[in-house]
Short mmCIF file of C-alpha atoms in Angstrom, two decimals:
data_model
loop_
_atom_site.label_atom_id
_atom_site.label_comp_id
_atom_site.label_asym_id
_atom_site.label_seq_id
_atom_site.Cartn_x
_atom_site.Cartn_y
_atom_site.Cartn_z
CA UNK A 1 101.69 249.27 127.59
CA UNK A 2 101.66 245.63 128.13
CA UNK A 3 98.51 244.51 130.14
CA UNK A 4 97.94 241.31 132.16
CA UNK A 5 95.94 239.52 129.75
CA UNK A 6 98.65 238.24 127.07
CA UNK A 7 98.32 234.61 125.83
CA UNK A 8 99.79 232.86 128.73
CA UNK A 9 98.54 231.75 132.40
CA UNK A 10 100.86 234.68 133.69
CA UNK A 11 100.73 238.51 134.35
CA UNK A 12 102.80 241.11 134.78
CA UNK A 13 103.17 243.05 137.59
CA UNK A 14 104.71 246.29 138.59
CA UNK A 15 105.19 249.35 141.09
CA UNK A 16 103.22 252.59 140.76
CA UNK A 17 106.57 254.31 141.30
CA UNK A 18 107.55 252.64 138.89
CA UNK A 19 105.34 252.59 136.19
CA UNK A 20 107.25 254.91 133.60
CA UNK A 21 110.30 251.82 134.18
CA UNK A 22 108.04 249.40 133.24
CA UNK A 23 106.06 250.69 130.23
CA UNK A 24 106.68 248.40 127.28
CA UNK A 25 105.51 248.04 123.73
CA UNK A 26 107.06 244.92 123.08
CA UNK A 27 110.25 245.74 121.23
CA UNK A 28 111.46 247.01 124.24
CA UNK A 29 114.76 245.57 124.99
CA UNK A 30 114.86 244.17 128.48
CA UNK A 31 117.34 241.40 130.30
CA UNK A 32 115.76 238.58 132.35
CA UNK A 33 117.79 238.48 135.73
CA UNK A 34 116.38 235.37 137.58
CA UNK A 35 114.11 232.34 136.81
CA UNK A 36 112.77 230.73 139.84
CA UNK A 37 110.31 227.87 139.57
CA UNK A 38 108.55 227.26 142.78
CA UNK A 39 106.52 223.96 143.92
CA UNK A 40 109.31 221.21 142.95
CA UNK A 41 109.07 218.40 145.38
CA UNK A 42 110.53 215.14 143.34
CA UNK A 43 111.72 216.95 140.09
CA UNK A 44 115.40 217.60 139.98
CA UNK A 45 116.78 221.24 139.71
CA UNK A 46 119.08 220.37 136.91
CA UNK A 47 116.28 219.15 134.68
CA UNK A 48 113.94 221.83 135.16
CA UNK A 49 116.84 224.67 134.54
CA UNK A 50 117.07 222.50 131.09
CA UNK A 51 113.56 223.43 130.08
CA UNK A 52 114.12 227.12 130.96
CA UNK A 53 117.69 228.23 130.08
CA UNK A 54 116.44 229.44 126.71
CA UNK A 55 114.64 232.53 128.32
CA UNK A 56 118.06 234.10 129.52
CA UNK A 57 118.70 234.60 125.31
CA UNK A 58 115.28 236.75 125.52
CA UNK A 59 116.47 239.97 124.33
CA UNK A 60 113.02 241.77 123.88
CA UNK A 61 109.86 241.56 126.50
CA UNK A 62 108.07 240.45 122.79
CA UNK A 63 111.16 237.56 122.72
CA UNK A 64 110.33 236.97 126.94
CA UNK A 65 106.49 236.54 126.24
CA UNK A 66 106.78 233.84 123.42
CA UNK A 67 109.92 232.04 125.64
CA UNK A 68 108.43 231.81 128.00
CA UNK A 69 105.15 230.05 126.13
CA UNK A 70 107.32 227.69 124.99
CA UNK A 71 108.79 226.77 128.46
CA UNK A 72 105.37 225.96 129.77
CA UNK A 73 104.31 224.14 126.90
CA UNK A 74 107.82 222.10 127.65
CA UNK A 75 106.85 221.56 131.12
CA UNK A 76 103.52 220.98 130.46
CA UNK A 77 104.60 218.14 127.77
CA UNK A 78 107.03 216.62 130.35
CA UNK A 79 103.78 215.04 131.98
CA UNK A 80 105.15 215.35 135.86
CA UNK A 81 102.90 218.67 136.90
CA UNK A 82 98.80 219.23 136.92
CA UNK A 83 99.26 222.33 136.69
CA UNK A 84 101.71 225.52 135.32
CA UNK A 85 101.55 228.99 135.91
CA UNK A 86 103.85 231.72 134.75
CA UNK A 87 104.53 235.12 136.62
CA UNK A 88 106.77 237.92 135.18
CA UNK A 89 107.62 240.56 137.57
CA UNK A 90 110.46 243.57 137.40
CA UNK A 91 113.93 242.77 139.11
CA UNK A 92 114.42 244.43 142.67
CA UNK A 93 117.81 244.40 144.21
CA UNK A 94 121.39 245.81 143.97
CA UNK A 95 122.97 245.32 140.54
CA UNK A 96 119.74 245.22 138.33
CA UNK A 97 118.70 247.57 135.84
CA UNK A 98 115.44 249.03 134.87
CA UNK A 99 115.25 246.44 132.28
CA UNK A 100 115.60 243.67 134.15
CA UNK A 101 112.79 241.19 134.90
CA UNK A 102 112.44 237.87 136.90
CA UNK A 103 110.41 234.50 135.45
CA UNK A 104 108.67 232.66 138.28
CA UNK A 105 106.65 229.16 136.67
CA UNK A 106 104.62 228.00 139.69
CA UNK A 107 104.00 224.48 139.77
CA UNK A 108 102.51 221.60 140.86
CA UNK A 109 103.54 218.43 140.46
CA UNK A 110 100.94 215.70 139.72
CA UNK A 111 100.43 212.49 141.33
CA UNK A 112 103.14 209.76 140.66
CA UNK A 113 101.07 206.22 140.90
CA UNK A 114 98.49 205.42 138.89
CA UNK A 115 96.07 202.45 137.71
CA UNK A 116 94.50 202.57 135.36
CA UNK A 117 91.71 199.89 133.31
CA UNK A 118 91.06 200.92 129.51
CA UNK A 119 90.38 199.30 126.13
CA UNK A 120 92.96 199.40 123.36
CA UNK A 121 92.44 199.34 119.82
CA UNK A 122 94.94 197.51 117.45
CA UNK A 123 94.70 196.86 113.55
CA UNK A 124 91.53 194.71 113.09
CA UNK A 125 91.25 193.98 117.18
CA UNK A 126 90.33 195.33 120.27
CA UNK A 127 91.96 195.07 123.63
CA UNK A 128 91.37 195.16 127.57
CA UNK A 129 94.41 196.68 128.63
CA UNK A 130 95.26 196.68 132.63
CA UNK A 131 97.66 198.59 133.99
CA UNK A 132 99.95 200.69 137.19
CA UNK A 133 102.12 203.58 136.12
CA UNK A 134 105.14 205.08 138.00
CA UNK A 135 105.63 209.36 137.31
CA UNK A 136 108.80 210.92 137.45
CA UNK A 137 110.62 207.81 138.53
CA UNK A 138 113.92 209.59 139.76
CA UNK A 139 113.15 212.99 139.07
CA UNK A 140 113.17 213.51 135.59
CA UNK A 141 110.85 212.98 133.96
CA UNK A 142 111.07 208.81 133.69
CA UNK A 143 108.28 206.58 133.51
CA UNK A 144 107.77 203.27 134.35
CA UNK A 145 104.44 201.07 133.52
CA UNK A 146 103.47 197.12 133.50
CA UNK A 147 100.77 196.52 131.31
CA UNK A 148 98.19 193.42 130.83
CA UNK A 149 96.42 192.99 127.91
CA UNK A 150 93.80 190.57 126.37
CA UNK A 151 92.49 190.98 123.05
CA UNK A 152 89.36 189.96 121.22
CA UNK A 153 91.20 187.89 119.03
CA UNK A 154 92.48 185.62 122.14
CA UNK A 155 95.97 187.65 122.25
CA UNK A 156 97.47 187.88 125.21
CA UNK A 157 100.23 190.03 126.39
CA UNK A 158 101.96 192.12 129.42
CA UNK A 159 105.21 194.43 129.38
CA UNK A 160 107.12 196.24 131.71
CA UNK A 161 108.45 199.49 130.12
CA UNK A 162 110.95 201.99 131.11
CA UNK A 163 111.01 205.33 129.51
CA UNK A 164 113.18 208.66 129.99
CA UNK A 165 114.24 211.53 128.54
CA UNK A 166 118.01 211.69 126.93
CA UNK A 167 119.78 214.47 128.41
CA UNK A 168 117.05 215.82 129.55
CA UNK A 169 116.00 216.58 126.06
CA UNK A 170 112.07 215.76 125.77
CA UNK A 171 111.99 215.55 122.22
CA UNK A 172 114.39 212.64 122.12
CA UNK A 173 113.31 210.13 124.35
CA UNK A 174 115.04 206.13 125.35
CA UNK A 175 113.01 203.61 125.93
CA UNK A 176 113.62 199.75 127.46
CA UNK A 177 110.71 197.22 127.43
CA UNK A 178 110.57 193.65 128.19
CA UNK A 179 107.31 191.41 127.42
CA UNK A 180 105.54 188.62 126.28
CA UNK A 181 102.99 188.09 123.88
CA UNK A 182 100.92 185.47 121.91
CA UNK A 183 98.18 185.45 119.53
CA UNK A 184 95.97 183.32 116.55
CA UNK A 185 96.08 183.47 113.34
CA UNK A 186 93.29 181.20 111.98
CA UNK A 187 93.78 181.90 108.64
CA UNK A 188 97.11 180.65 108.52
CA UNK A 189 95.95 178.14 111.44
CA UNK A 190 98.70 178.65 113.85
CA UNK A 191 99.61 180.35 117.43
CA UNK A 192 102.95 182.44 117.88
CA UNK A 193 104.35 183.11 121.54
CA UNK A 194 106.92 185.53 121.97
CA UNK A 195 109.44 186.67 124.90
CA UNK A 196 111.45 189.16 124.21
CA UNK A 197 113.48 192.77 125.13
CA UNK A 198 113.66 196.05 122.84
CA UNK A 199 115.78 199.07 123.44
CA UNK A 200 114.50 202.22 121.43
CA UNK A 201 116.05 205.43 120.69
CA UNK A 202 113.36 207.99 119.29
CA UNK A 203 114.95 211.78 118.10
CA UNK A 204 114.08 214.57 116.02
CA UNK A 205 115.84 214.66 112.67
CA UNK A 206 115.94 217.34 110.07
CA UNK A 207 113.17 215.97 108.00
CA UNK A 208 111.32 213.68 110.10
CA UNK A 209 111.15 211.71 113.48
CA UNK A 210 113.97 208.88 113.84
CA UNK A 211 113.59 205.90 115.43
CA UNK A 212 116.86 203.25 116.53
CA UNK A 213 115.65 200.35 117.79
CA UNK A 214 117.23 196.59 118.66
CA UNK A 215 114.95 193.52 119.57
CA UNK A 216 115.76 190.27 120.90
CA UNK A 217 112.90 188.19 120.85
CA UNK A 218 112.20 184.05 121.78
CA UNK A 219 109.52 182.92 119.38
CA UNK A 220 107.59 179.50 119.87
CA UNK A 221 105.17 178.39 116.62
CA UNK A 222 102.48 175.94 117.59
CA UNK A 223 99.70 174.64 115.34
CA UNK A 224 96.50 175.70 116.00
CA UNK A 225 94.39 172.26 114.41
CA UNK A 226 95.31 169.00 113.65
CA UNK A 227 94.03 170.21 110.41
CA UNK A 228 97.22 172.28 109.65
CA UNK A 229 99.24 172.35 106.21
CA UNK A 230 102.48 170.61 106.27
CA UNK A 231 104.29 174.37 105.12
CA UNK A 232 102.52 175.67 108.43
CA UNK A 233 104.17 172.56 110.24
CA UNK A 234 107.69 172.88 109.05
CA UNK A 235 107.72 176.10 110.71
CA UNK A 236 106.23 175.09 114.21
CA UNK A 237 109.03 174.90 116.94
CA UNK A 238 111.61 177.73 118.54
CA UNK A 239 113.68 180.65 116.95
CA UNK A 240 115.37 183.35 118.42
CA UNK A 241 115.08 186.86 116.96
CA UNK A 242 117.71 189.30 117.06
CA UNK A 243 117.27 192.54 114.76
CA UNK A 244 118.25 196.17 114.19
CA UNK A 245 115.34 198.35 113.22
CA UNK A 246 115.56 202.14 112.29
CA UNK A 247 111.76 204.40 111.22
CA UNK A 248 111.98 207.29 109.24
CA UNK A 249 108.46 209.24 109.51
CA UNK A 250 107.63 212.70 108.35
CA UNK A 251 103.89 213.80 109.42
CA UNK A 252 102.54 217.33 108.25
CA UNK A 253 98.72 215.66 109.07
CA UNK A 254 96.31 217.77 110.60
CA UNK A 255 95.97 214.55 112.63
CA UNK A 256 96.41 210.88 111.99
CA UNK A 257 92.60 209.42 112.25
CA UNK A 258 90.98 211.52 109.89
CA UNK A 259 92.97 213.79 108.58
CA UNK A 260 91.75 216.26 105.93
CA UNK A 261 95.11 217.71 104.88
CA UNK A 262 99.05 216.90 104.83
CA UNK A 263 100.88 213.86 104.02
CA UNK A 264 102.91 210.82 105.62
CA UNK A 265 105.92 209.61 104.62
CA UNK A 266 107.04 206.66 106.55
CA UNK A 267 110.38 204.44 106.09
CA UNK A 268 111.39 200.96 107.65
CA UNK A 269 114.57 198.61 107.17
CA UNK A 270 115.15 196.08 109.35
CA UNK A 271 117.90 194.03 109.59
CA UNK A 272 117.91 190.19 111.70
CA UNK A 273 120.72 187.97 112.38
CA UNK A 274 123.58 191.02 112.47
CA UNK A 275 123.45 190.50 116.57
CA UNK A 276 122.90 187.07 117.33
CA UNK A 277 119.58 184.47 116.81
CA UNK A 278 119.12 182.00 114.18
CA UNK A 279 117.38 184.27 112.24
CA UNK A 280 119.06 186.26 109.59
CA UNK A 281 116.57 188.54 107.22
CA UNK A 282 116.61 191.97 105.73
CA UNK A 283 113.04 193.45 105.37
CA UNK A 284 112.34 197.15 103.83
CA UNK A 285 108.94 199.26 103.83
CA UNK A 286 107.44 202.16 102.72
CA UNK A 287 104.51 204.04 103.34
CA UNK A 288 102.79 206.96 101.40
CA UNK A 289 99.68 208.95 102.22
CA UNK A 290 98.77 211.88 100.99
CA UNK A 291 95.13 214.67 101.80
CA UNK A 292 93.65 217.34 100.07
CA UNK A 293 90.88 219.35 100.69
CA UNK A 294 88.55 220.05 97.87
CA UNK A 295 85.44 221.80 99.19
CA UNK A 296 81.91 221.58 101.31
CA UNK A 297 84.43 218.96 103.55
CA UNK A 298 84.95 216.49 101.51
CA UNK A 299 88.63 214.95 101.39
CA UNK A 300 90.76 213.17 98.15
CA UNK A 301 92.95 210.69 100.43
CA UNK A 302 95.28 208.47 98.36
CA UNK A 303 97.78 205.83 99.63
CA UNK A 304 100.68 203.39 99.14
CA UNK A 305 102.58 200.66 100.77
CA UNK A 306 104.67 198.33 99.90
CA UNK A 307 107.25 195.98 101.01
CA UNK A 308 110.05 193.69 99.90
CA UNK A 309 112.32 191.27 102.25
CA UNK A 310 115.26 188.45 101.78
CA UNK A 311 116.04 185.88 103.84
CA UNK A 312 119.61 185.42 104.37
CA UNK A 313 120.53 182.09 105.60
CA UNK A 314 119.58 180.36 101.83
CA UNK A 315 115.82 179.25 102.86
CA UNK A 316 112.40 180.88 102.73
CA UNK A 317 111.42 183.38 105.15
CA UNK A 318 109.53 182.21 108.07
CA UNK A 319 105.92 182.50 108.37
CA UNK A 320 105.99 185.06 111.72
CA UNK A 321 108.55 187.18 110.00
CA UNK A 322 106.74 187.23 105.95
CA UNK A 323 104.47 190.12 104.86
CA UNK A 324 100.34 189.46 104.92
CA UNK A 325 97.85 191.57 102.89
CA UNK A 326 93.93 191.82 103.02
CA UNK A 327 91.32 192.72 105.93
CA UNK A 328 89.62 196.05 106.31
CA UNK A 329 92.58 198.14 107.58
CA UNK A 330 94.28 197.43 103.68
CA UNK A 331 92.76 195.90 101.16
CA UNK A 332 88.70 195.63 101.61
CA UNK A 333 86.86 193.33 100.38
CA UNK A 334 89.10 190.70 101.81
CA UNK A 335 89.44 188.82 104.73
CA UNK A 336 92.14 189.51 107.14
CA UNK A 337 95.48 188.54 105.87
CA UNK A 338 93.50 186.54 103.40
CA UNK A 339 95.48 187.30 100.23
CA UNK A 340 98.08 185.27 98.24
CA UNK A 341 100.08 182.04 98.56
CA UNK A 342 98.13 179.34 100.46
CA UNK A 343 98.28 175.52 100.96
CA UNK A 344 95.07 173.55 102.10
CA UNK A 345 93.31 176.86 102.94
CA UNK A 346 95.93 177.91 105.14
CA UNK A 347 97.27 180.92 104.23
CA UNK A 348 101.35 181.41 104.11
CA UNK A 349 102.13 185.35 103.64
CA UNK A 350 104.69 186.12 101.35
CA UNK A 351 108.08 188.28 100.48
CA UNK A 352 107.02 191.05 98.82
CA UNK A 353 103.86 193.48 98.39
CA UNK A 354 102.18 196.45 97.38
CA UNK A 355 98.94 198.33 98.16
CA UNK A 356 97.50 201.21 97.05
CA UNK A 357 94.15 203.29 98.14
CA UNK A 358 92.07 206.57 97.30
CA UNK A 359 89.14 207.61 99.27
CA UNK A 360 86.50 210.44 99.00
CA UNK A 361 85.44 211.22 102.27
CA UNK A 362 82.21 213.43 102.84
CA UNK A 363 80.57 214.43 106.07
CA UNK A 364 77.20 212.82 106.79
CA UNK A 365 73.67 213.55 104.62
CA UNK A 366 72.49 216.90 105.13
CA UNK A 367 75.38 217.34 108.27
CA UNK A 368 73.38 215.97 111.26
CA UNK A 369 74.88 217.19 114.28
CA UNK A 370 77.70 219.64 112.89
CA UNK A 371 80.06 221.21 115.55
CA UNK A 372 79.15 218.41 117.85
CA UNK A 373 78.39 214.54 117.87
CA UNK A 374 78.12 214.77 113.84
CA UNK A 375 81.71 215.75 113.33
CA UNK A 376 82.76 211.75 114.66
CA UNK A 377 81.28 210.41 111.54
CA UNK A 378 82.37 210.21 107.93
CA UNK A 379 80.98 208.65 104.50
CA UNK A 380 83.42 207.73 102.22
CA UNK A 381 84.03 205.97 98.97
CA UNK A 382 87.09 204.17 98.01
CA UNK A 383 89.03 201.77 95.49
CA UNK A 384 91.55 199.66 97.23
CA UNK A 385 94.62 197.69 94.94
CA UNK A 386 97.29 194.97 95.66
CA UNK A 387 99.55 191.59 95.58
CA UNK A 388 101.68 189.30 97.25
CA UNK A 389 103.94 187.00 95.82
CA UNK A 390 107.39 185.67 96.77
CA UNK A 391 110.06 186.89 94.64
CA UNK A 392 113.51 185.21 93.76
CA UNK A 393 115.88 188.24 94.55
CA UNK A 394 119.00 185.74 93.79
CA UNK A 395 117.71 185.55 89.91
CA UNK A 396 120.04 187.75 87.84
CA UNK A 397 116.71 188.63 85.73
CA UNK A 398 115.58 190.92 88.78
CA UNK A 399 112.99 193.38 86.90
CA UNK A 400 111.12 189.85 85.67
CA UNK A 401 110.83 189.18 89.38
CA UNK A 402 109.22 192.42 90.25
CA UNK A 403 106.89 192.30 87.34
CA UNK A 404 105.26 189.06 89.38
CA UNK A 405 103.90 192.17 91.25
CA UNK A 406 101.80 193.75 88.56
CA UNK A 407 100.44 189.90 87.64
CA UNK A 408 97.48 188.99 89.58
CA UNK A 409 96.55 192.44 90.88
CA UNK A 410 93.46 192.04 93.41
CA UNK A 411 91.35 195.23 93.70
CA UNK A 412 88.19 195.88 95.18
CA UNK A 413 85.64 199.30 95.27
CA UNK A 414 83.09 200.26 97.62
CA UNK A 415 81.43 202.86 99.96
CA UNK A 416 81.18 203.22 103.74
CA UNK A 417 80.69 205.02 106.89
CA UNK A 418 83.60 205.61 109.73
CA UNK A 419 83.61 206.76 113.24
CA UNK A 420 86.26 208.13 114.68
CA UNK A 421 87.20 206.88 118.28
CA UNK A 422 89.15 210.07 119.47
CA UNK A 423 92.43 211.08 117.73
CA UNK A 424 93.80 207.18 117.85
CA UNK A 425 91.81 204.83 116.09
CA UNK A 426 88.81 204.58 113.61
CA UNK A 427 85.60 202.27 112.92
CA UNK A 428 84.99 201.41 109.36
CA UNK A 429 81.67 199.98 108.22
CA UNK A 430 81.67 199.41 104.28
CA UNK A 431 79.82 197.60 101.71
CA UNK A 432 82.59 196.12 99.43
CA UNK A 433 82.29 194.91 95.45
CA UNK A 434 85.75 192.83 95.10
CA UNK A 435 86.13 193.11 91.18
CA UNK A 436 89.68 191.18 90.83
CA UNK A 437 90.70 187.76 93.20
CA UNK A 438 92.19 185.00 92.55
CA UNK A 439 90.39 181.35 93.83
CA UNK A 440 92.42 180.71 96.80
CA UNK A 441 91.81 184.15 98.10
CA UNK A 442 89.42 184.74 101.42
CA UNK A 443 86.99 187.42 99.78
CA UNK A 444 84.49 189.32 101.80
CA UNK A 445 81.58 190.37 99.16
CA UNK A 446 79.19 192.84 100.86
CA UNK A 447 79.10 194.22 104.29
CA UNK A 448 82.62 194.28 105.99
CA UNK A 449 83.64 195.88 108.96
CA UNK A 450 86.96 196.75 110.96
CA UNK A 451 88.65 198.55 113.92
CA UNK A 452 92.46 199.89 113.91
CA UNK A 453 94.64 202.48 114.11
CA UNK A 454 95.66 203.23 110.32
CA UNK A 455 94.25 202.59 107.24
CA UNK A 456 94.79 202.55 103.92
#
């Protein structure tokens, strides 16, 4: 007999009468009759009977109790009501049988405006972030924000974003956002503007999350000294940006901070100058990670990236648009994006590089605080690898080119502590023994410490 406590905010109710009718043991076979979801006020019928037509397939009151699950968890994930309830009660009326049963989800729908004032964390930079946000713009499920943001590295930068729901379909989602941005990059001494428009298509694929995307982007180079290198200078002035992107991303992480088991695979290709601008690139990326568990909590992490691109239009790729390695998100021991090519200490990126990592993470000395305030803290001990060098992808002799990869490998070794900042973003702070530079680089030798969102 099936008792009110099951593993949902729901019971089931039924006639004394009536009780022998409405006996189950879960394999019973039973028909659900009606769904009725009570406390809509903005949400539209038709995308509510979206989340819900599953539960008419129900074919056992075992089947009802996990659909039923899964429509809350739906509703819940739409992020329109405070609250969901679920009620399952026996059918009363002509026509129904003594297996038929009627759904009600009670809900309430939450508020639609909000402000809100919050700091942001970014690879290698915090943010102030201030912002209003429009709930279920038209019903379902559509959101609507405009953002302000100013970071610690004297970025600036607001968007207006429109998100909704493709056929009602949460898992696949359309999103439109226009914005401008700028920010410094004193190691390569100049300041990038950009104004620009994206429209993204994200959607579950058979192995992974997909991701469609097309940006149009006005970008204005400035230099940031009088002191700037003449390569830096060449590139100063306007371009317009117009580029195809599709992400490839399968994550079987426990969670993406610190995880302690499961990997990520992650895929770029990006393609500029297809649909309009004066830019014309094609730009590829990979990223590995995998975690095992060993024992006593302590984590094996290991990692790889890499990256290779090719201008189109005959010249070098432009400095906003070229790969940059080093900083304490990638390669420690370095400064940020203080590896490779350079001119008058100004440092120029590149079109092509790899990275690799492995880490030994361990809780905290004798596990202060375990099961509370402890568990936000890690030690860990790592060895961090990598280059990046332009490549000539036009030479016929295309494995030489590549092998300028494995010449004038920088690595680096150290230990550290972290702290995780929720389940979005990390603090890292290491001692760090660089073992392999070459003169030009920006090295950090000792006590480094950084702030993002992933890691090597």
């Amino acid at each position: 007999e099936v008792a009110s406590g099951h593993n949902m905010s729901g019971h089931h109710h039924h006639h004394k009468h009536r009780r022998e009718e409405t006996t189950f043991d879960g394999s019973n076979y039973v028909k659900v009759e009606h769904i009725k979801v009570q406390g809509l006020d903005k949400t539209k019928n038709d995308f509510v009977v979206h989340q819900c037509k599953d539960l008419f397939n129900a074919a056992t009151f075992k089947d009802v109790i996990l659909s039923c699950q899964e429509v809350k968890q739906k509703l819940e994930q739409a992020n329109i009501f405070k609250t969901v309830s679920v009620l399952i009660d026996t059918s009363k009326g002509p026509g129904v049988g003594k297996d038929g049963l009627d759904v009600i989800f009670k809900v309430k729908e939450g508020r639609r405006y909000s402000a809100s004032a919050h700091t942001a964390i970014g690879n290698n930079e915090g943010s102030l972030v201030l912002g209003g946000k429009v709930g279920n713009v038209f019903g379902r499920a559509e959101r609507l924000s405009l953002e302000y943001s100013r970071g610690s590295r004297q970025s600036t930068g607001y968007n207006l974003t429109f998100s909704k729901p493709v056929f009602n379909e949460l898992s696949k989602r359309l999103t439109v956002q226009g914005f401008k941005s700028s920010g410094e990059y004193l190691l390569s001494s100049f300041r990038e503007i950009g104004r620009g428009a994206y429209v993204d298509y994200t959607f579950p694929g058979p192995l992974g999350l997909q991701s469609l995307r097309w940006e149009g982007v006005w970008r204005e180079l400035s230099c940031l000294t009088r002191a700037s290198s003449f390569p830096v200078r060449e590139q100063c002035g306007h371009s317009l940006k117009s580029s195809l992107k599709h992400i490839f991303a399968r994550d079987t992480r426990d969670e993406p901070v610190c995880p302690s088991r499961g990997y990520l695979v992650k895929l770029s290709q990006e393609f500029a100058g297809y649909t309009g601008g004066d830019v014309k690139f094609v730009k590829g990326e990979g990223e590995l990670q995998l975690n095992q568990y060993l024992f006593w909590d302590i984590v094996f992490s290991c990692s790889l990236q890499g990256g290779l691109m090719k201008a189109m239009d005959g010249n070098q790729a432009r400095i906003n648009d070229r790969f940059f390695l080093g900083g304490p998100t990638d390669v420690r021991g370095f400064n940020f994006r203080g590896i490779g090519p350079q001119d008058s200490g100004n440092f120029l990126g590149a079109e092509s590089y790899w990275a690799a990592g492995v880490h030994l993470y361990s809780p905290l000395p004798f596990n202060p605080g375990k099961g509370r305030w402890g568990d936000l803290f890690r030690m860990h001990a790592f060895a961090n690898a990598g280059n990046l060098c332009n490549v000539n992808l036009d030479n016929p002799n295309f494995p030489d080119q590549l092998r300028k990869l494995q010449e004038n490998v920088r690595w680096s070794y150290g230990a550290g502590m972290l702290l995780r900042i929720g389940r979005v973003a990390r603090f890292e702070l290491n001692y760090c023994i660089p073992k392999a530079a070459q003169p030009t680089d920006s090295i950090v030798s000792g006590v480094q410490f950084g702030v993002g969102v992933s890691f090597l």
